[in-house]
mmCIF file of C-alpha atoms and ligand atoms in Angstrom:
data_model
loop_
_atom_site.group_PDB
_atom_site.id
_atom_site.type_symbol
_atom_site.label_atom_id
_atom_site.label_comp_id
_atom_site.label_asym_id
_atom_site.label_seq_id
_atom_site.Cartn_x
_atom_site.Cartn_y
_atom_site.Cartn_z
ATOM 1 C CA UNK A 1 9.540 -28.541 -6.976
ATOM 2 C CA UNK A 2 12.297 -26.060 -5.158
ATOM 3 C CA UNK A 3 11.072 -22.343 -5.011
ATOM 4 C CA UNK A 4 13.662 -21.727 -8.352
ATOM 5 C CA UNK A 5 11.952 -24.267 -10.222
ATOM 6 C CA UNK A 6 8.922 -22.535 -9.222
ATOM 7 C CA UNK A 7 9.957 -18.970 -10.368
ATOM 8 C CA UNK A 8 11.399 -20.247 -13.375
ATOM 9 C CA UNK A 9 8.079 -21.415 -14.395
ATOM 10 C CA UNK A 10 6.175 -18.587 -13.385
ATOM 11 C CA UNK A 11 8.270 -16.463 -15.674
ATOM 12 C CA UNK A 12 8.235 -18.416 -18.489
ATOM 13 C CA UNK A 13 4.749 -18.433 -18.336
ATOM 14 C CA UNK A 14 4.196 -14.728 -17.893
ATOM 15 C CA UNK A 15 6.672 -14.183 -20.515
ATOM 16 C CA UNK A 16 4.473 -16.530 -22.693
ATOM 17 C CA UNK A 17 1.381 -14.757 -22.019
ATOM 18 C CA UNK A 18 2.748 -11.507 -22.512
ATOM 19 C CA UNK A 19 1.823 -10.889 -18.441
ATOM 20 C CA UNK A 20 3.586 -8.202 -16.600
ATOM 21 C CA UNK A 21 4.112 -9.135 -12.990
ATOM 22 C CA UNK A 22 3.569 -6.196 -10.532
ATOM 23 C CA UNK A 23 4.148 -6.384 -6.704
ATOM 24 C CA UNK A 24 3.528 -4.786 -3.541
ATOM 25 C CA UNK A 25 6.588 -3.736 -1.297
ATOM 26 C CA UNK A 26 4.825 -6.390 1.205
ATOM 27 C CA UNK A 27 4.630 -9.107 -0.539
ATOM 28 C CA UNK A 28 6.645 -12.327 -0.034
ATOM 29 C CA UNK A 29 10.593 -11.699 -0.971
ATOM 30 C CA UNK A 30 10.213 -14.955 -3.377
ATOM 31 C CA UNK A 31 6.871 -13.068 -5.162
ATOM 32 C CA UNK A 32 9.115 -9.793 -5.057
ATOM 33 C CA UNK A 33 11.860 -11.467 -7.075
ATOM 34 C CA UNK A 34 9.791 -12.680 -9.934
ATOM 35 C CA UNK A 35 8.035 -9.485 -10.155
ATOM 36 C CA UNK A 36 8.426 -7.096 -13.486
ATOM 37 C CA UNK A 37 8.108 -4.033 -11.034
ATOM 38 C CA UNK A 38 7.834 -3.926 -7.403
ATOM 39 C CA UNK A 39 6.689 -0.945 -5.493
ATOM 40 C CA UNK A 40 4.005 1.201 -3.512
ATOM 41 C CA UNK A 41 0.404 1.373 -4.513
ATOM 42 C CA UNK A 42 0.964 5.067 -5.990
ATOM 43 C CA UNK A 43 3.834 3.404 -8.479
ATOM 44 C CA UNK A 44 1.988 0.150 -9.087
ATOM 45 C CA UNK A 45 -0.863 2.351 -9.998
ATOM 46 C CA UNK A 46 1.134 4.317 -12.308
ATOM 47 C CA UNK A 47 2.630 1.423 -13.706
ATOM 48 C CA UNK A 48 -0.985 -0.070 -14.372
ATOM 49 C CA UNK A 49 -2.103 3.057 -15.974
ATOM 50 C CA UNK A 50 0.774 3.222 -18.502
ATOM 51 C CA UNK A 51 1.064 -0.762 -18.827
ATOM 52 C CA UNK A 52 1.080 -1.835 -22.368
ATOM 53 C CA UNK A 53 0.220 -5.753 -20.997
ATOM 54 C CA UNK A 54 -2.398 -6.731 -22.018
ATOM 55 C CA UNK A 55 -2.496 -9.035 -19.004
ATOM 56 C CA UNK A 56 -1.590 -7.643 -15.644
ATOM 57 C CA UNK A 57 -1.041 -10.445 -12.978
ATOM 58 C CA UNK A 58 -1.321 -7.805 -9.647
ATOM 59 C CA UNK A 59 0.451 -9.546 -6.231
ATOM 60 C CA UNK A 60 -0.727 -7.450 -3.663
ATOM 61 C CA UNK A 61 -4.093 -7.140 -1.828
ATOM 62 C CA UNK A 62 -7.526 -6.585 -3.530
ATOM 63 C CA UNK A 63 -8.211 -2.785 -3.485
ATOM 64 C CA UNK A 64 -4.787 -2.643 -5.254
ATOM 65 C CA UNK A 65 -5.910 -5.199 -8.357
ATOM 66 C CA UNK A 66 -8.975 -3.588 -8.439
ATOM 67 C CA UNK A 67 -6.874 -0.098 -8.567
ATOM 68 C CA UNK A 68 -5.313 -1.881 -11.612
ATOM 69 C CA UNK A 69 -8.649 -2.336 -13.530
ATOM 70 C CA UNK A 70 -9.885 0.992 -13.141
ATOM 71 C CA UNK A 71 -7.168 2.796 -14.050
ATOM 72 C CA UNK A 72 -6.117 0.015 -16.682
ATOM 73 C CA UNK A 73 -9.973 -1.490 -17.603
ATOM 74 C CA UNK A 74 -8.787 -2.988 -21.271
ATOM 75 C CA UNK A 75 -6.339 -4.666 -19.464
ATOM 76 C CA UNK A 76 -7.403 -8.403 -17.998
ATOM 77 C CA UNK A 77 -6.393 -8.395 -14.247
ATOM 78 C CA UNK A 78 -5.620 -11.402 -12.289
ATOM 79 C CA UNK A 79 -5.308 -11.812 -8.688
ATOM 80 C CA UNK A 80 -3.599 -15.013 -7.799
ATOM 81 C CA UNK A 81 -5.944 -15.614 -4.227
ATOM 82 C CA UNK A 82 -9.172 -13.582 -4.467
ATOM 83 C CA UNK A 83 -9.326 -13.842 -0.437
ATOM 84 C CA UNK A 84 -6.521 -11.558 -0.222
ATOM 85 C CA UNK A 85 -8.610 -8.993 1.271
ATOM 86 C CA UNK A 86 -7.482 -5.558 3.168
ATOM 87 C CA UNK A 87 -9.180 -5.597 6.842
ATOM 88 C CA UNK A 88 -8.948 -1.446 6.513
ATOM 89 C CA UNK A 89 -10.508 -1.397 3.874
ATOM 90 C CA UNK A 90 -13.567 -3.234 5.067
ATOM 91 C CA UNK A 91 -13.873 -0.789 7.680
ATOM 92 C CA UNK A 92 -16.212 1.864 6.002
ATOM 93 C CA UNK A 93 -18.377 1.038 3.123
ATOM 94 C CA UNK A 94 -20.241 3.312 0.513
ATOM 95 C CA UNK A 95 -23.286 3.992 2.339
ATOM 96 C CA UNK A 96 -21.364 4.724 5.711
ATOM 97 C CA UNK A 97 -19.325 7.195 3.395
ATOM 98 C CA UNK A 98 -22.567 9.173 2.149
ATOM 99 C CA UNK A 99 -23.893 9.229 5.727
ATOM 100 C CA UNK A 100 -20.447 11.213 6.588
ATOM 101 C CA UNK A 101 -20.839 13.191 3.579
ATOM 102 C CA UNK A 102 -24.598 14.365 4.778
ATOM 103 C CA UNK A 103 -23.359 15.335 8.253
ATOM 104 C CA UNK A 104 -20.873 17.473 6.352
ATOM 105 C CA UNK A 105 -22.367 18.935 3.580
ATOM 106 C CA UNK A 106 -19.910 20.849 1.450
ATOM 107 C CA UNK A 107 -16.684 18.871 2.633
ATOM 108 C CA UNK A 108 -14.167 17.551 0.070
ATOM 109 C CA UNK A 109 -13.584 13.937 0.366
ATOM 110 C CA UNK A 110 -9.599 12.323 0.342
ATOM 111 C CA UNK A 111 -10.274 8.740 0.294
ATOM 112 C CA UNK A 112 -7.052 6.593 1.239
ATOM 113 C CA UNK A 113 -6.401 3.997 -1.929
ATOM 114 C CA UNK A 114 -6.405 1.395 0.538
ATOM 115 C CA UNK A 115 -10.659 1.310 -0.078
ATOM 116 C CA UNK A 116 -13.320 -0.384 -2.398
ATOM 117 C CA UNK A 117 -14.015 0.820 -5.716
ATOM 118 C CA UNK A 118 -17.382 1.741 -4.456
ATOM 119 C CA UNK A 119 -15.877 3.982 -1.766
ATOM 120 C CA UNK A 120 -13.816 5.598 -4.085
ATOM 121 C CA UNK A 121 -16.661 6.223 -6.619
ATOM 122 C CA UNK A 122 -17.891 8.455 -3.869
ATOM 123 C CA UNK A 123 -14.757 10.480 -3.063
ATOM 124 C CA UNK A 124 -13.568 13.273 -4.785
ATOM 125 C CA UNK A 125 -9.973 12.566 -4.840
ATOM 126 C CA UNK A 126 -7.881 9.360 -3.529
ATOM 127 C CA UNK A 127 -4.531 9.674 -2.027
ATOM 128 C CA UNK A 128 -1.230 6.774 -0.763
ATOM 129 C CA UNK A 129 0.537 7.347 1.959
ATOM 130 C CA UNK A 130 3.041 8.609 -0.328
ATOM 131 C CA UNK A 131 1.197 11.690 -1.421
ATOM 132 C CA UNK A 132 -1.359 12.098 1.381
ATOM 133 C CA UNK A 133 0.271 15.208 2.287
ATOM 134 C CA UNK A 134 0.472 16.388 -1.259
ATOM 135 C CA UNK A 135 -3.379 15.808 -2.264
ATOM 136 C CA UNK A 136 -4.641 16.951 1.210
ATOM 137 C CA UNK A 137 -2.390 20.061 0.994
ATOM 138 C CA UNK A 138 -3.570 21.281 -2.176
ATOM 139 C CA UNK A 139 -7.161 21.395 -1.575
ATOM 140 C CA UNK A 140 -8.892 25.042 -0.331
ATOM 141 C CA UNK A 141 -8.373 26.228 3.248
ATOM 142 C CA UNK A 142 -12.026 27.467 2.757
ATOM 143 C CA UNK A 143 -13.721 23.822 2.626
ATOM 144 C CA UNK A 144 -13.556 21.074 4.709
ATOM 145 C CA UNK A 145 -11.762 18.081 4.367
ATOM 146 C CA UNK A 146 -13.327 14.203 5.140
ATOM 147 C CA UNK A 147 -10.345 11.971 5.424
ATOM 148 C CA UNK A 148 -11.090 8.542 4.883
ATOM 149 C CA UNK A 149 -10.754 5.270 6.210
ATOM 150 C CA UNK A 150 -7.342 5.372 7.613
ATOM 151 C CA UNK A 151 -7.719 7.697 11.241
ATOM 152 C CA UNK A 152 -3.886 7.071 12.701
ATOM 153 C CA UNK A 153 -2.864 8.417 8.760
ATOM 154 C CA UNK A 154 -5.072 11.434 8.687
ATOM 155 C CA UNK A 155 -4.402 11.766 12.456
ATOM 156 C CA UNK A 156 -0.475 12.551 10.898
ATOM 157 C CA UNK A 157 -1.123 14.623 7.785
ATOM 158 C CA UNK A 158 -3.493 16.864 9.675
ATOM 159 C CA UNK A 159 -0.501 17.606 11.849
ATOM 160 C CA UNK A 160 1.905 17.953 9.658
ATOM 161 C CA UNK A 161 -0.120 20.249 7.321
ATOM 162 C CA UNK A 162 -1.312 21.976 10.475
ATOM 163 C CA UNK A 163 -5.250 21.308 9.420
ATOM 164 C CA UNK A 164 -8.424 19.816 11.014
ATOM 165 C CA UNK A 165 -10.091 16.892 8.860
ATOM 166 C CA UNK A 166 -13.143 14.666 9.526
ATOM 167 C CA UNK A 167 -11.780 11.523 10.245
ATOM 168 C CA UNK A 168 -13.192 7.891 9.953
ATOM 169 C CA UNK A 169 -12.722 4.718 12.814
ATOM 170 C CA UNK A 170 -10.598 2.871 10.508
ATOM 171 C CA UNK A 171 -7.152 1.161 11.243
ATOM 172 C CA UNK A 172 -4.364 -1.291 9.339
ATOM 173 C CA UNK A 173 -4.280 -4.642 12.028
ATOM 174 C CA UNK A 174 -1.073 -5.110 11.000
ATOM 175 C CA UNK A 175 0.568 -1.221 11.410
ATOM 176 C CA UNK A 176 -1.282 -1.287 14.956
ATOM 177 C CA UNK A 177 0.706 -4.270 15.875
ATOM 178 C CA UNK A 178 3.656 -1.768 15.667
ATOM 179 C CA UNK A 179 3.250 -0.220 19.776
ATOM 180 C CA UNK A 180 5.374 2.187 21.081
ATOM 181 C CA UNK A 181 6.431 -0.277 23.876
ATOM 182 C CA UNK A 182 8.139 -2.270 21.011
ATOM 183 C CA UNK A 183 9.775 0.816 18.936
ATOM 184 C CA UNK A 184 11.461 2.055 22.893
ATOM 185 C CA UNK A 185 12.595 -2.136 22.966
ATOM 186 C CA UNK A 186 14.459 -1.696 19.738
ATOM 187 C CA UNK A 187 15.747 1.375 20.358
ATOM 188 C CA UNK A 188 17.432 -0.368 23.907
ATOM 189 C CA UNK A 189 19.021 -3.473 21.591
ATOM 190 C CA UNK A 190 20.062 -1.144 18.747
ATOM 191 C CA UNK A 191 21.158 1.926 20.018
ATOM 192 C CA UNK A 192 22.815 3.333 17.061
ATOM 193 C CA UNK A 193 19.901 2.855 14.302
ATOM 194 C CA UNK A 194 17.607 4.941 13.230
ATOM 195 C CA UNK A 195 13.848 4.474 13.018
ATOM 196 C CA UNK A 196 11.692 4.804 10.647
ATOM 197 C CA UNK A 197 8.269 4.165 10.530
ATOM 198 C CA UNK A 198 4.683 3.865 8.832
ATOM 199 C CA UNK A 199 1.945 6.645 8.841
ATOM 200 C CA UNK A 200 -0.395 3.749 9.608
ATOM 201 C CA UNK A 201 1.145 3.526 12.693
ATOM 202 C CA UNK A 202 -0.872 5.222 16.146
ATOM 203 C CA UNK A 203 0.399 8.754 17.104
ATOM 204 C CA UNK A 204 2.216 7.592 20.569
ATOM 205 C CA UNK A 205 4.264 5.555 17.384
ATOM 206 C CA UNK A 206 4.866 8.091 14.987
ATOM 207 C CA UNK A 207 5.857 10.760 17.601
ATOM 208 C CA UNK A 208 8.791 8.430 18.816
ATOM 209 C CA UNK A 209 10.159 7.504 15.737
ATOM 210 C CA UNK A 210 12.893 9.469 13.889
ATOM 211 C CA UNK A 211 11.269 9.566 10.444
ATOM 212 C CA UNK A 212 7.718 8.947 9.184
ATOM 213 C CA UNK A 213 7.337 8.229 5.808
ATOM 214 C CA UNK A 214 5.380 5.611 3.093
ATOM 215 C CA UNK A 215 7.075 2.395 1.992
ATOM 216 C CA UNK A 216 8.582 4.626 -0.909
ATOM 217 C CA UNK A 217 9.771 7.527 1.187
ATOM 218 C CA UNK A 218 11.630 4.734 3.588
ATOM 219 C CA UNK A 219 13.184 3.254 0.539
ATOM 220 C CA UNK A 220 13.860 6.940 -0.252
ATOM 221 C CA UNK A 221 15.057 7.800 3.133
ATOM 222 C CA UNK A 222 17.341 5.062 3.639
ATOM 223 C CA UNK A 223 18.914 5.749 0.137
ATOM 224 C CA UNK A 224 19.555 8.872 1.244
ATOM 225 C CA UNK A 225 21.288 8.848 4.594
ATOM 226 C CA UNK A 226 24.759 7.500 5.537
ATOM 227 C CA UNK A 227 23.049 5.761 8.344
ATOM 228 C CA UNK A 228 24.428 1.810 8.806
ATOM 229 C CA UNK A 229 21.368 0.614 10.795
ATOM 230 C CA UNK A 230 17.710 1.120 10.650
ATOM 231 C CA UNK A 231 14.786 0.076 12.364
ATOM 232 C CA UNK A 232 12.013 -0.278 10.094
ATOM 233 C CA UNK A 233 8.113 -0.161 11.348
ATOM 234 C CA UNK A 234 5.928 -0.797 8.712
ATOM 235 C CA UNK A 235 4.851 -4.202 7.148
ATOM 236 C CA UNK A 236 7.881 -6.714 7.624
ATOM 237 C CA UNK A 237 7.992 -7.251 3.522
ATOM 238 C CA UNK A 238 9.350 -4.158 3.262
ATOM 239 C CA UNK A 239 12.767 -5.279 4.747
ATOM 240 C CA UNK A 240 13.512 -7.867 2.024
ATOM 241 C CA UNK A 241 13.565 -4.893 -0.461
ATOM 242 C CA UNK A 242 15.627 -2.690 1.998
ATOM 243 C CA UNK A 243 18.497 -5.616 2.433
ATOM 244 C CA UNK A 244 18.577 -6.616 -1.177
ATOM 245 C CA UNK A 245 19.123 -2.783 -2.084
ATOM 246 C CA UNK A 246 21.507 -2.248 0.394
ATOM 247 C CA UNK A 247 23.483 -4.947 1.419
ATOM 248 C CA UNK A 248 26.005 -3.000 3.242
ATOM 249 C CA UNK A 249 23.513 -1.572 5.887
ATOM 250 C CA UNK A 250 21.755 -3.328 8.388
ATOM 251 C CA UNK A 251 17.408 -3.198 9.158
ATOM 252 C CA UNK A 252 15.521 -4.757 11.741
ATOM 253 C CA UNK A 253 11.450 -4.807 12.169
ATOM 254 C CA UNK A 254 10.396 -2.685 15.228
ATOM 255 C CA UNK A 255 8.026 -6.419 15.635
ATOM 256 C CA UNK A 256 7.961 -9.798 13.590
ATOM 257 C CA UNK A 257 4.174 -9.389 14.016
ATOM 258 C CA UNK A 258 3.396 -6.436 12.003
ATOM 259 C CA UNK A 259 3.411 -9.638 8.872
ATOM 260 C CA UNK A 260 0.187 -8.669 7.030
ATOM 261 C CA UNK A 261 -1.671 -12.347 6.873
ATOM 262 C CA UNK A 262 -3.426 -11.463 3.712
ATOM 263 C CA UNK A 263 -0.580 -9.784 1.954
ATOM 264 C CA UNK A 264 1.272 -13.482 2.041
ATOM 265 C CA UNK A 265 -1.728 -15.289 0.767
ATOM 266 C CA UNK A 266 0.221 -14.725 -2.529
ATOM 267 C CA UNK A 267 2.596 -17.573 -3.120
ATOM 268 C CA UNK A 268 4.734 -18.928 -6.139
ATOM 269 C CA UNK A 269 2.243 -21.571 -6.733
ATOM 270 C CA UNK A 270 -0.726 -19.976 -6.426
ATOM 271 C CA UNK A 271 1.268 -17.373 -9.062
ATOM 272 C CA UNK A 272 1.381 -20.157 -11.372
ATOM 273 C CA UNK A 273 -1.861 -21.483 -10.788
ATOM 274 C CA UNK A 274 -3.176 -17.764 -11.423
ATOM 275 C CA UNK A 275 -1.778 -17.740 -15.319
ATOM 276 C CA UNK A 276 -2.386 -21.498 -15.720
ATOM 277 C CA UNK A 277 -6.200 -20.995 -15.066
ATOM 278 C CA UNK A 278 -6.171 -17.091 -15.815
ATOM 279 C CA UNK A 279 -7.878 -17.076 -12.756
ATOM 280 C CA UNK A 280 -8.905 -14.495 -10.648
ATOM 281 C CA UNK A 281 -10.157 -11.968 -13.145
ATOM 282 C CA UNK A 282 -10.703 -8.378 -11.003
ATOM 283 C CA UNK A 283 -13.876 -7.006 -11.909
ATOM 284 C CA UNK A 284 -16.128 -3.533 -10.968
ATOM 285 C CA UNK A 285 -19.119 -2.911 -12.069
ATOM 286 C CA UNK A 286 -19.252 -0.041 -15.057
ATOM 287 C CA UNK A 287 -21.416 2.645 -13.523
ATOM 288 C CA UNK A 288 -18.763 2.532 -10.126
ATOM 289 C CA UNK A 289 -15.514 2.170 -12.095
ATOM 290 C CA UNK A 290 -16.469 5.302 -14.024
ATOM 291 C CA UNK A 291 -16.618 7.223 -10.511
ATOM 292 C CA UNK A 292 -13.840 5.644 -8.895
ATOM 293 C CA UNK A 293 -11.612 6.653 -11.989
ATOM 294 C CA UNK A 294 -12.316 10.039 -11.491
ATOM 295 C CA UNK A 295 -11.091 10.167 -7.893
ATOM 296 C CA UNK A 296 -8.266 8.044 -8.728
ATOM 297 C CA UNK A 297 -7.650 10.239 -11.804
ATOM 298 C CA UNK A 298 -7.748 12.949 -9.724
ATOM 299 C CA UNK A 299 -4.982 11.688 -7.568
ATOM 300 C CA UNK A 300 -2.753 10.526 -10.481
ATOM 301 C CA UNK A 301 -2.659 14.511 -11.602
ATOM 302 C CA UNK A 302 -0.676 15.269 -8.657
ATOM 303 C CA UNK A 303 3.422 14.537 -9.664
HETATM 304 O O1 CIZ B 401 0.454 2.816 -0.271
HETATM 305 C C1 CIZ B 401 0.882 1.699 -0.096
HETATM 306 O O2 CIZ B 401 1.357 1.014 -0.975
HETATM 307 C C2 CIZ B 401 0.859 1.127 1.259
HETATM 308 C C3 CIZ B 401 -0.269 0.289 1.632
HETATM 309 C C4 CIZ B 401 1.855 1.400 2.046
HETATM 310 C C5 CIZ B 401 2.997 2.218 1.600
HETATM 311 O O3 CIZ B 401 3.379 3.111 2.326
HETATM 312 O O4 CIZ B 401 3.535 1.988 0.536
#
């Protein structure tokens, strides 16, 4: 069956289930195109929470489908491959959280999205890259701040916002593919583009790079500027958005390897296998959910 076949069937599915389709800015350009909405975790989140659906079929990775649940739990979320995991996610779990917590009593916790549900359950507020500087700057000067998982992200808002936070070991594989040795390369074959890159990227990275910003604030960014060639570090996905919303300008990835493996376990077929079977459902237990809500919650109050 060709790949149109394909998405033809996997929206006349959805369309018979009543299924909306969200998906991540990294997801495969053929997943993007059959997708209701496409965006970054803040505006799939949003999405989620406001979805009428019943049925929310969520291409991304797993802490974002189970971001869907809680902030959508009457809704049935699938995933279409349950091993689509996030490796910086795994990186600090509930109990390692609440041993951070007792070595700091009194400290706020920001908690990254890109954790478990049972992280989040124990953080007082989550943040995306997209608002990271938002949530972290609004919270007292007189308290401290536990920043959690992602270090090279809170390494960047705590300088931007001129602050000191606890930080946590945790890195995105992928974004630390991204080295500065490649983003001085690009700049040699592509002298007249600017670049843009990740906050998940390591500090030698970010302090090279022209702009810093989330998936959204690159889409942003790019919209913005009169600029006719880019160089884009962050999560290669990203650039089949850029070139089909701006055909007339030109982007290049700072490395083919920052490709997130688990972000293109999502294919058409296993899209279509997903509302054939209504398989996999995204599930947290009750007592966490409540919790993680409230962080998430928390977040979603800040425009
Ligand atoms: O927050 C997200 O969606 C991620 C993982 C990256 C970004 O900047 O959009």
């Amino acid at each position: 069956m060709s790949a149109e076949d394909l998405a033809g069937r996997v929206r006349n599915l959805a369309r018979q289930r009543g299924a909306l389709i969200l998906a991540h800015n990294y997801q495969l350009g053929e997943v993007q195109d059959v997708a209701d909405f496409v965006g970054d975790s803040l505006e799939l989140a949003r999405k989620a929470a406001e979805a009428r659906a019943k049925l929310i079929l969520f291409c991304g990775v797993h802490f974002m489908a189970e971001t869907a649940k809680l902030l959508n739990p009457s809704a049935t979320v699938l995933e279409p491959d349950p091993n689509a995991g996030c490796p910086l996610a795994c990186m600090l779990n509930a109990r390692q959280l609440r041993g951070l917590k007792a070595a700091h009593p009194g400290a706020l916790v920001v908690t990254y999205v890109n954790s478990s549900a049972d992280v989040k359950a124990e953080s007082d507020v989550c943040c995306t890259s997209g608002n990271a500087l938002k949530v972290v700057g609004a919270q007292p000067r007189d308290r401290e701040i536990i920043f959690v998982p992602d270090k090279s992200l809170g390494t960047w808002v705590a300088s931007k916002l001129g602050r000191e936070l606890i930080l946590w070991d945790g890195y995105c594989p992928t974004h630390h593919r991204i080295t500065a040795d490649f983003v001085r390369q690009a700049r040699t074959e592509h002298p007249d583009a600017k670049v843009v890159v990740h906050p998940e990227c390591t500090p030698d990275v970010t302090a090279i790079a022209d702009e810093v910003a989330s998936t959204s604030g690159i889409l942003r960014y790019v919209a913005s500027t009169p600029y006719k060639e880019y160089v884009i570090g962050t999560e290669v996905g990203l650039l089949h958005r850029l070139r089909k919303l701006h055909p007339d300008k030109r982007f290049y990835h700072v490395t083919p390897f920052a490709d997130c493996p688990n972000m293109k376990l999502n294919t058409l077929e296993k899209l279509l296998w997903s509302l054939e079977d209504m398989e996999y459902k995204v599930t947290v237990p009750r007592d966490v959910a409540a919790k993680a809500r409230k962080a998430l919650d928390r977040m979603l109050e800040y425009v």
